[in-house]
PDB file of C-alpha atoms in Angstrom:
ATOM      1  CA  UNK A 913      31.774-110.751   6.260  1.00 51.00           C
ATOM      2  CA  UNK A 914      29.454-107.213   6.645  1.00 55.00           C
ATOM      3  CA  UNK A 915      31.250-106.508   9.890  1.00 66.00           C
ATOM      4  CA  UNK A 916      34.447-105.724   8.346  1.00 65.00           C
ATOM      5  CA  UNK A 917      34.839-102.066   7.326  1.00 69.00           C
ATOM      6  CA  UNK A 918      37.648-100.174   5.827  1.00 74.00           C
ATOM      7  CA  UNK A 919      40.073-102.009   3.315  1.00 83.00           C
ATOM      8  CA  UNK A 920      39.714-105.269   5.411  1.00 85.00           C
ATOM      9  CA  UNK A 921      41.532-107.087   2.595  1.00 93.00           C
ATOM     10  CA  UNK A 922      44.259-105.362   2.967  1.00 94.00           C
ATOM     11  CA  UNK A 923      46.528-108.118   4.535  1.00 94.00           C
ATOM     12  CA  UNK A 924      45.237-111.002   2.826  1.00 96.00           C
ATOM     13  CA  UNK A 925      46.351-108.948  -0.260  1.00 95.00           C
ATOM     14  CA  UNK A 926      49.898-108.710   1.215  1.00 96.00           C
ATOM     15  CA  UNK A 927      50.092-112.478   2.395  1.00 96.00           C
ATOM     16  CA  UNK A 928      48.786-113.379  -1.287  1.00 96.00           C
ATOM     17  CA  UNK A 929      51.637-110.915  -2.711  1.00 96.00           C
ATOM     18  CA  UNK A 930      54.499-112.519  -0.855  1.00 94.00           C
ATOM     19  CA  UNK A 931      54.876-109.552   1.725  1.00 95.00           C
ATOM     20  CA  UNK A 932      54.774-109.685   5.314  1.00 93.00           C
ATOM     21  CA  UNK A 933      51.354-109.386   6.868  1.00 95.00           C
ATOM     22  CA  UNK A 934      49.720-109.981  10.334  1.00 94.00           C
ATOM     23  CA  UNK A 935      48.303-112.896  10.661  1.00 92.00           C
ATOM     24  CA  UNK A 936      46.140-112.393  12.934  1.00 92.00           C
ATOM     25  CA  UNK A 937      44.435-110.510  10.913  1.00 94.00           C
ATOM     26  CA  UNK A 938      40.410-110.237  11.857  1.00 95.00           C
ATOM     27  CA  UNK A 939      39.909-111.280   7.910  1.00 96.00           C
ATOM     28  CA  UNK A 940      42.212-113.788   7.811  1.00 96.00           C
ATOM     29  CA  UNK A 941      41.275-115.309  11.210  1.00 96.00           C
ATOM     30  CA  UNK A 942      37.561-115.438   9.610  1.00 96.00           C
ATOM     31  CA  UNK A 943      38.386-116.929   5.896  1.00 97.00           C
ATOM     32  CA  UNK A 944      40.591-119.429   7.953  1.00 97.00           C
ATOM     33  CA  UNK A 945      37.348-120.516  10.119  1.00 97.00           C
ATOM     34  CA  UNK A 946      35.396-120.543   6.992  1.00 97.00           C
ATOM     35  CA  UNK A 947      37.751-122.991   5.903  1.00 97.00           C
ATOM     36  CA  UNK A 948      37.448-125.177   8.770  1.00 97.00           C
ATOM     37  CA  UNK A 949      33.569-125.845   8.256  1.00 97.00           C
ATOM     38  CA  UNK A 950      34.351-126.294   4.437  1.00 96.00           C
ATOM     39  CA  UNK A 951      36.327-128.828   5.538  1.00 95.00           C
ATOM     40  CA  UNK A 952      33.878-130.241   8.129  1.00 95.00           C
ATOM     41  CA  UNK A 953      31.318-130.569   5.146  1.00 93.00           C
ATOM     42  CA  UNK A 954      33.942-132.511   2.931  1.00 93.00           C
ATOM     43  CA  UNK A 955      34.248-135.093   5.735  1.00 89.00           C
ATOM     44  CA  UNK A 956      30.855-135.221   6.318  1.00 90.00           C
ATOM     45  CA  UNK A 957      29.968-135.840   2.619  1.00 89.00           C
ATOM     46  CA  UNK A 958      32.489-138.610   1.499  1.00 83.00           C
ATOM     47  CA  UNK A 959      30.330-141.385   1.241  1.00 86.00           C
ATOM     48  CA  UNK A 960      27.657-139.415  -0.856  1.00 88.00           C
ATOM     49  CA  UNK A 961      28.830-138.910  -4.236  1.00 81.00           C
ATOM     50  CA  UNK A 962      26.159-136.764  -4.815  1.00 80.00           C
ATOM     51  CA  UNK A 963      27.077-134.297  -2.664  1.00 91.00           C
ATOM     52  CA  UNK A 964      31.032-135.190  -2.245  1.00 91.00           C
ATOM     53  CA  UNK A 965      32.327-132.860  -5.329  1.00 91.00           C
ATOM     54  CA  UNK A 966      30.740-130.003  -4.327  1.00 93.00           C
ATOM     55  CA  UNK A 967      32.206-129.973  -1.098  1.00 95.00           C
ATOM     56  CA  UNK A 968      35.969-130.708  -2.915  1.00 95.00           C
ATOM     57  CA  UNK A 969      35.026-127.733  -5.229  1.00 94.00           C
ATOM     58  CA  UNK A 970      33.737-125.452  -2.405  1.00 95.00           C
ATOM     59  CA  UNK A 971      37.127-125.983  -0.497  1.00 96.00           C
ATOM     60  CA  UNK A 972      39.772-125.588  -3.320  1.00 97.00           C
ATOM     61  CA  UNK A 973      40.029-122.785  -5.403  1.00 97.00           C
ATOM     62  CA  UNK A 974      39.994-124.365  -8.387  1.00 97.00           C
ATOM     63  CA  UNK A 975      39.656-128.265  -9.386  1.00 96.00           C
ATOM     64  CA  UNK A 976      40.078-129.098 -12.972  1.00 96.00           C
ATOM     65  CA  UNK A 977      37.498-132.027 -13.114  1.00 94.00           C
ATOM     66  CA  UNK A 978      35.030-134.254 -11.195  1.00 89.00           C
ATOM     67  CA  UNK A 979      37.708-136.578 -10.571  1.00 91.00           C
ATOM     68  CA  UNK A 980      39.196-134.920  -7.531  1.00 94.00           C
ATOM     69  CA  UNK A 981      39.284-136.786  -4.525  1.00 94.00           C
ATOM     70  CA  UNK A 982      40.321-135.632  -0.932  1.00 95.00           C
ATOM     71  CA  UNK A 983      40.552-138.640   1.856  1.00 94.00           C
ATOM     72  CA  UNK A 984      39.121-137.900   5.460  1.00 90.00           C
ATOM     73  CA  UNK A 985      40.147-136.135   8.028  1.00 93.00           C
ATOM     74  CA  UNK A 986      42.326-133.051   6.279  1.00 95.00           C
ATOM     75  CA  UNK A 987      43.379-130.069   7.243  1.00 96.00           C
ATOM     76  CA  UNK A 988      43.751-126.418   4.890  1.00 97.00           C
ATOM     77  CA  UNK A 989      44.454-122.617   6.044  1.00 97.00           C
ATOM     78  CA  UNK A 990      42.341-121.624   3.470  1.00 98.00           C
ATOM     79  CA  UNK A 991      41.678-124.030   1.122  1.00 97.00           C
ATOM     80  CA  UNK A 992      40.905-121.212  -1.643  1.00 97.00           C
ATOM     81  CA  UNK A 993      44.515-120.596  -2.575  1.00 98.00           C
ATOM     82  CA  UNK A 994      45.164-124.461  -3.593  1.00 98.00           C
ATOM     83  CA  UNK A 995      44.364-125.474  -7.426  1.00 98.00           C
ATOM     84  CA  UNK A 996      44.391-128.612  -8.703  1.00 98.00           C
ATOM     85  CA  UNK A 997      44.458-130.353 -11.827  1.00 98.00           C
ATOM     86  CA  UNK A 998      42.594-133.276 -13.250  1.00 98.00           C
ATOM     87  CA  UNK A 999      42.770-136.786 -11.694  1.00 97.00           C
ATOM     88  CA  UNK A1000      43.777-135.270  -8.133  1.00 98.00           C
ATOM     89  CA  UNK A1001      44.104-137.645  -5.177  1.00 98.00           C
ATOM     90  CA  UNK A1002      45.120-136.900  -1.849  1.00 98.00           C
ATOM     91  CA  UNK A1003      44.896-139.983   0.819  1.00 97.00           C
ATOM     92  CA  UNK A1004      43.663-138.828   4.503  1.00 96.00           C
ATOM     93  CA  UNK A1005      46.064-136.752   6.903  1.00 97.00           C
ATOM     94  CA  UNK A1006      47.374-134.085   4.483  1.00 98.00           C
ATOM     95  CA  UNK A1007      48.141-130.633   5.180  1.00 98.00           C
ATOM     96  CA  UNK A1008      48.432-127.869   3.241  1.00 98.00           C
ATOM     97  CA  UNK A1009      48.518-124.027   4.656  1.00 98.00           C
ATOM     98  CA  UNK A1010      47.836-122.365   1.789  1.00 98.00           C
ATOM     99  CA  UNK A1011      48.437-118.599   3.191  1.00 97.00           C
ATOM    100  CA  UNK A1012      50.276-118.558  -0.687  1.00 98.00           C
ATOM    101  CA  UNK A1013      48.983-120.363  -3.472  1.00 98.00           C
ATOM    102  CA  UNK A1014      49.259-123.773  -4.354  1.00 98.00           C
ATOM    103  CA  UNK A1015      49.137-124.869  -7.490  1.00 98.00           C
ATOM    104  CA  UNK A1016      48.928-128.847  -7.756  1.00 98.00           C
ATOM    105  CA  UNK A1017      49.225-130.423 -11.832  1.00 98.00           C
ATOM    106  CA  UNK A1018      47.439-133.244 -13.316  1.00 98.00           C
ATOM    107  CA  UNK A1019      47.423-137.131 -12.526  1.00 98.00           C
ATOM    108  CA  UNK A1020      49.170-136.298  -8.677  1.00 98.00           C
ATOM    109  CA  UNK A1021      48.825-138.514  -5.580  1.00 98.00           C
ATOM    110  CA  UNK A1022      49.138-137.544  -2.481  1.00 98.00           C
ATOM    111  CA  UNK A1023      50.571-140.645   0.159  1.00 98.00           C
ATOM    112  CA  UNK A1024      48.449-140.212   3.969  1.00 98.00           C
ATOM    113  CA  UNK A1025      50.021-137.452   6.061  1.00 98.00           C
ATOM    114  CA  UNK A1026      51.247-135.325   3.286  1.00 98.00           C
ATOM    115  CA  UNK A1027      52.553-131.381   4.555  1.00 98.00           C
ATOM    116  CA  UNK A1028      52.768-128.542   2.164  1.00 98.00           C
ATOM    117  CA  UNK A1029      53.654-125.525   3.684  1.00 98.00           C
ATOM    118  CA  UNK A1030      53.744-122.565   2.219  1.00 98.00           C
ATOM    119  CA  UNK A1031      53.851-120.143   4.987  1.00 95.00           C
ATOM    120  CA  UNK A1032      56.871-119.279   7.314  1.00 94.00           C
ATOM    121  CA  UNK A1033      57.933-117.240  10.284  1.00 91.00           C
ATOM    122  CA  UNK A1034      61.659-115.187  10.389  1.00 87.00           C
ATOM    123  CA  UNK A1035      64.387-116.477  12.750  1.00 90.00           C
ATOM    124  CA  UNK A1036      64.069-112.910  14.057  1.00 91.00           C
ATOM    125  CA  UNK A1037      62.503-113.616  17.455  1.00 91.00           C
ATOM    126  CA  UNK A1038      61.524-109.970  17.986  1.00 89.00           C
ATOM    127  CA  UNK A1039      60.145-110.011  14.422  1.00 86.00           C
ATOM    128  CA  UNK A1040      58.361-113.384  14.952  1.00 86.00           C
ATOM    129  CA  UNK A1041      56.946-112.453  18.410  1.00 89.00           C
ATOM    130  CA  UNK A1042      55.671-109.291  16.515  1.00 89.00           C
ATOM    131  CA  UNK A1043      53.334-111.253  14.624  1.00 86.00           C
ATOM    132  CA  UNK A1044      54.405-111.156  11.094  1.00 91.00           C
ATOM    133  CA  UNK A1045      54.295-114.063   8.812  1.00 94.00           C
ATOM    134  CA  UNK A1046      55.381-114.430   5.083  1.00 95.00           C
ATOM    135  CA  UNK A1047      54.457-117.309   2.435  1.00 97.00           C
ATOM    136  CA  UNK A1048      55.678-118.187  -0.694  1.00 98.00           C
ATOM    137  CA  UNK A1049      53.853-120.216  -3.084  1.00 98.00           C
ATOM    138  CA  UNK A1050      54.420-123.677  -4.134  1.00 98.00           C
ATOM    139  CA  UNK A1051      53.934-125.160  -7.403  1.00 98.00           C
ATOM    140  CA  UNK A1052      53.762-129.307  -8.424  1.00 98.00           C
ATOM    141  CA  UNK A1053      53.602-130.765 -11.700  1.00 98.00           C
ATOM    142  CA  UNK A1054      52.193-133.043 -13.592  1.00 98.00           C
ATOM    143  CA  UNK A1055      52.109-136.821 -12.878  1.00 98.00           C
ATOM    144  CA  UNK A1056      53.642-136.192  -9.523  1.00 98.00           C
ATOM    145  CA  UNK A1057      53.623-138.596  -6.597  1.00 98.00           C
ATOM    146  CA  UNK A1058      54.170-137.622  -3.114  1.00 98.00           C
ATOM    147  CA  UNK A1059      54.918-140.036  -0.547  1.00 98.00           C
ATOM    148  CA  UNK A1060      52.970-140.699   2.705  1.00 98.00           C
ATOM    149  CA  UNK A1061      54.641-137.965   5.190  1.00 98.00           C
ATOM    150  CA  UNK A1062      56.538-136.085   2.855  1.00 98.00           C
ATOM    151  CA  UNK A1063      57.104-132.503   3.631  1.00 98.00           C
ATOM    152  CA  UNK A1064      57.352-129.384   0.761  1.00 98.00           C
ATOM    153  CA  UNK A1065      58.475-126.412   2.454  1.00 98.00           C
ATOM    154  CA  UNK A1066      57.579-122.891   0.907  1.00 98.00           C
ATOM    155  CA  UNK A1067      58.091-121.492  -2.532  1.00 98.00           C
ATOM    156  CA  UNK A1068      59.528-124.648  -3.983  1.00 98.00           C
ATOM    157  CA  UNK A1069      58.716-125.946  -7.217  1.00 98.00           C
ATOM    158  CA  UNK A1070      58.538-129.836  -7.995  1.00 98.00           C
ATOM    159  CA  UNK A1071      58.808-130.693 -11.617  1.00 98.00           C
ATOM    160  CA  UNK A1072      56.894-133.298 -13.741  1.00 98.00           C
ATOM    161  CA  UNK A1073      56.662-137.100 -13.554  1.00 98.00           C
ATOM    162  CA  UNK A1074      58.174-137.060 -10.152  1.00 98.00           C
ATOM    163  CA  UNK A1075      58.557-139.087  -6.867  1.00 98.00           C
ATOM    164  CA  UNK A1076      58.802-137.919  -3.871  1.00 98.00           C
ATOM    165  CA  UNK A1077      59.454-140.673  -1.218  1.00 98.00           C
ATOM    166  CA  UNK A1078      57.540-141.146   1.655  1.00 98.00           C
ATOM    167  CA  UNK A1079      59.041-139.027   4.715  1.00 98.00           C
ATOM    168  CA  UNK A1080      61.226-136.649   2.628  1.00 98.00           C
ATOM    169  CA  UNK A1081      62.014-133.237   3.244  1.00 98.00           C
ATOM    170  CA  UNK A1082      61.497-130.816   0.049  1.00 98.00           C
ATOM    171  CA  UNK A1083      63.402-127.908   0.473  1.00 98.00           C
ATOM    172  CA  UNK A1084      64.647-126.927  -2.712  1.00 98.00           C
ATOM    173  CA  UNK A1085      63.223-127.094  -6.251  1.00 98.00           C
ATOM    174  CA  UNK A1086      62.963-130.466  -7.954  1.00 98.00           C
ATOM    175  CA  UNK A1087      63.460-131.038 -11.797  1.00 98.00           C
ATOM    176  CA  UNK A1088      61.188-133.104 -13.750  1.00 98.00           C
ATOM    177  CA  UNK A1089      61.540-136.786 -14.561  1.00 98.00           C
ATOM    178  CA  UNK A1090      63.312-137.509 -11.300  1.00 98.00           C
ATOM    179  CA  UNK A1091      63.103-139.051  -7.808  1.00 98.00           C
ATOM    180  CA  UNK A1092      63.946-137.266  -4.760  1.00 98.00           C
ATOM    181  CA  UNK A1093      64.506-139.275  -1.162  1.00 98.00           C
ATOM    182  CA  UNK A1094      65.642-137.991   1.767  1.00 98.00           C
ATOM    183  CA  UNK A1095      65.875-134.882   4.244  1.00 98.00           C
ATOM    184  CA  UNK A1096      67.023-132.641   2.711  1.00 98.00           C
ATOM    185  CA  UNK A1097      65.531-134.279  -0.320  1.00 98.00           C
ATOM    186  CA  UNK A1098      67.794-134.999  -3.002  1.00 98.00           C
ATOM    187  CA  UNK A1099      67.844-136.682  -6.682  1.00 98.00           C
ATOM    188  CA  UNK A1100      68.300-140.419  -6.430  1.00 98.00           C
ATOM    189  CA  UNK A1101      67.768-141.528  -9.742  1.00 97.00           C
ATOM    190  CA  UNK A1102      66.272-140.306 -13.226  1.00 97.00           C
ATOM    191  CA  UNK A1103      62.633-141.873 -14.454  1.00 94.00           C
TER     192      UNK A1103
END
């Protein structure tokens, strides 16, 4: 990271504010690849509980406990922007691009092939061909399952004690103590 000069941060700061920023960025581009060999190292170190935390805390921002596990292969932006809370589990396939933050609660499982995205493009095509992104954060509660190839589009919130079935679309925010099927997701019954 010496090679950068000037304010260098200056568009991670934006992306990270909810402002429209280049990403392409030189930075970004670089904290992205960084992420990519953190995530090498978590699949490499599954099987060796000695080393296998460390690798989940090196990735994430934050991670609550020792508890956290993260299935092989996976895929994160960043990885740094993504916090999660004790008992985390997150089966093999999921994607998050965490260009916002993402901020996962207690007790959640994630179902194989799980998408959270938090970053998105206008429907502008001379805006979008200009390069500009924006993200919006997303935010899950406690006790939360996800289904295997659920999506969660950005800046959505999902409650607590909630299920999301497997293949829905999140779109909108979710209120707690409910489950949510479909695409669009909606409420199908109260827990």
């Amino acid at each position: 990271m010496d090679t950068f000069t000037g304010d260098y941060k200056a568009e991670e700061r934006k992306m990270l504010a909810g402002e429209d920023y280049s990403g392409g960025d030189p930075y970004l581009v670089e904290l992205r690849k960084q992420a990519r060999h953190k995530v090498k190292a978590l699949n490499a170190t599954r099987d060796d509980p000695d080393t296998y935390n460390e690798a989940v805390c090196n990735l994430l921002g934050t991670v609550a406990d020792d508890k956290a596990i993260v299935e092989s292969p996976v895929y994160f932006d960043y990885g740094c922007n993504t916090h999660v809370g004790k008992s985390f589990y997150m089966n093999a396939m999921c994607v998050i691009l965490d260009c916002a933050r993402v901020d996962i609660g207690d007790n959640a499982l994630f179902g194989p092939g799980v998408h959270i995205y938090t970053a998105e493009h206008s429907v502008d095509p001379k805006i979008r061909m200009g390069g500009l992104e924006l993200a919006r954060p997303v935010r899950i509660g406690n006790n939360v399952w996800v289904g295997g190839n659920a999506v969660i589009l950005p800046g959505v919130t999902i409650g607590d004690n909630v299920t999301v079935g497997a293949g829905s679309v999140v779109n909108r925010d979710v209120p707690n103590n409910v489950v949510v099927v479909g695409n669009p997701a909606r409420v199908v019954k109260q827990v």
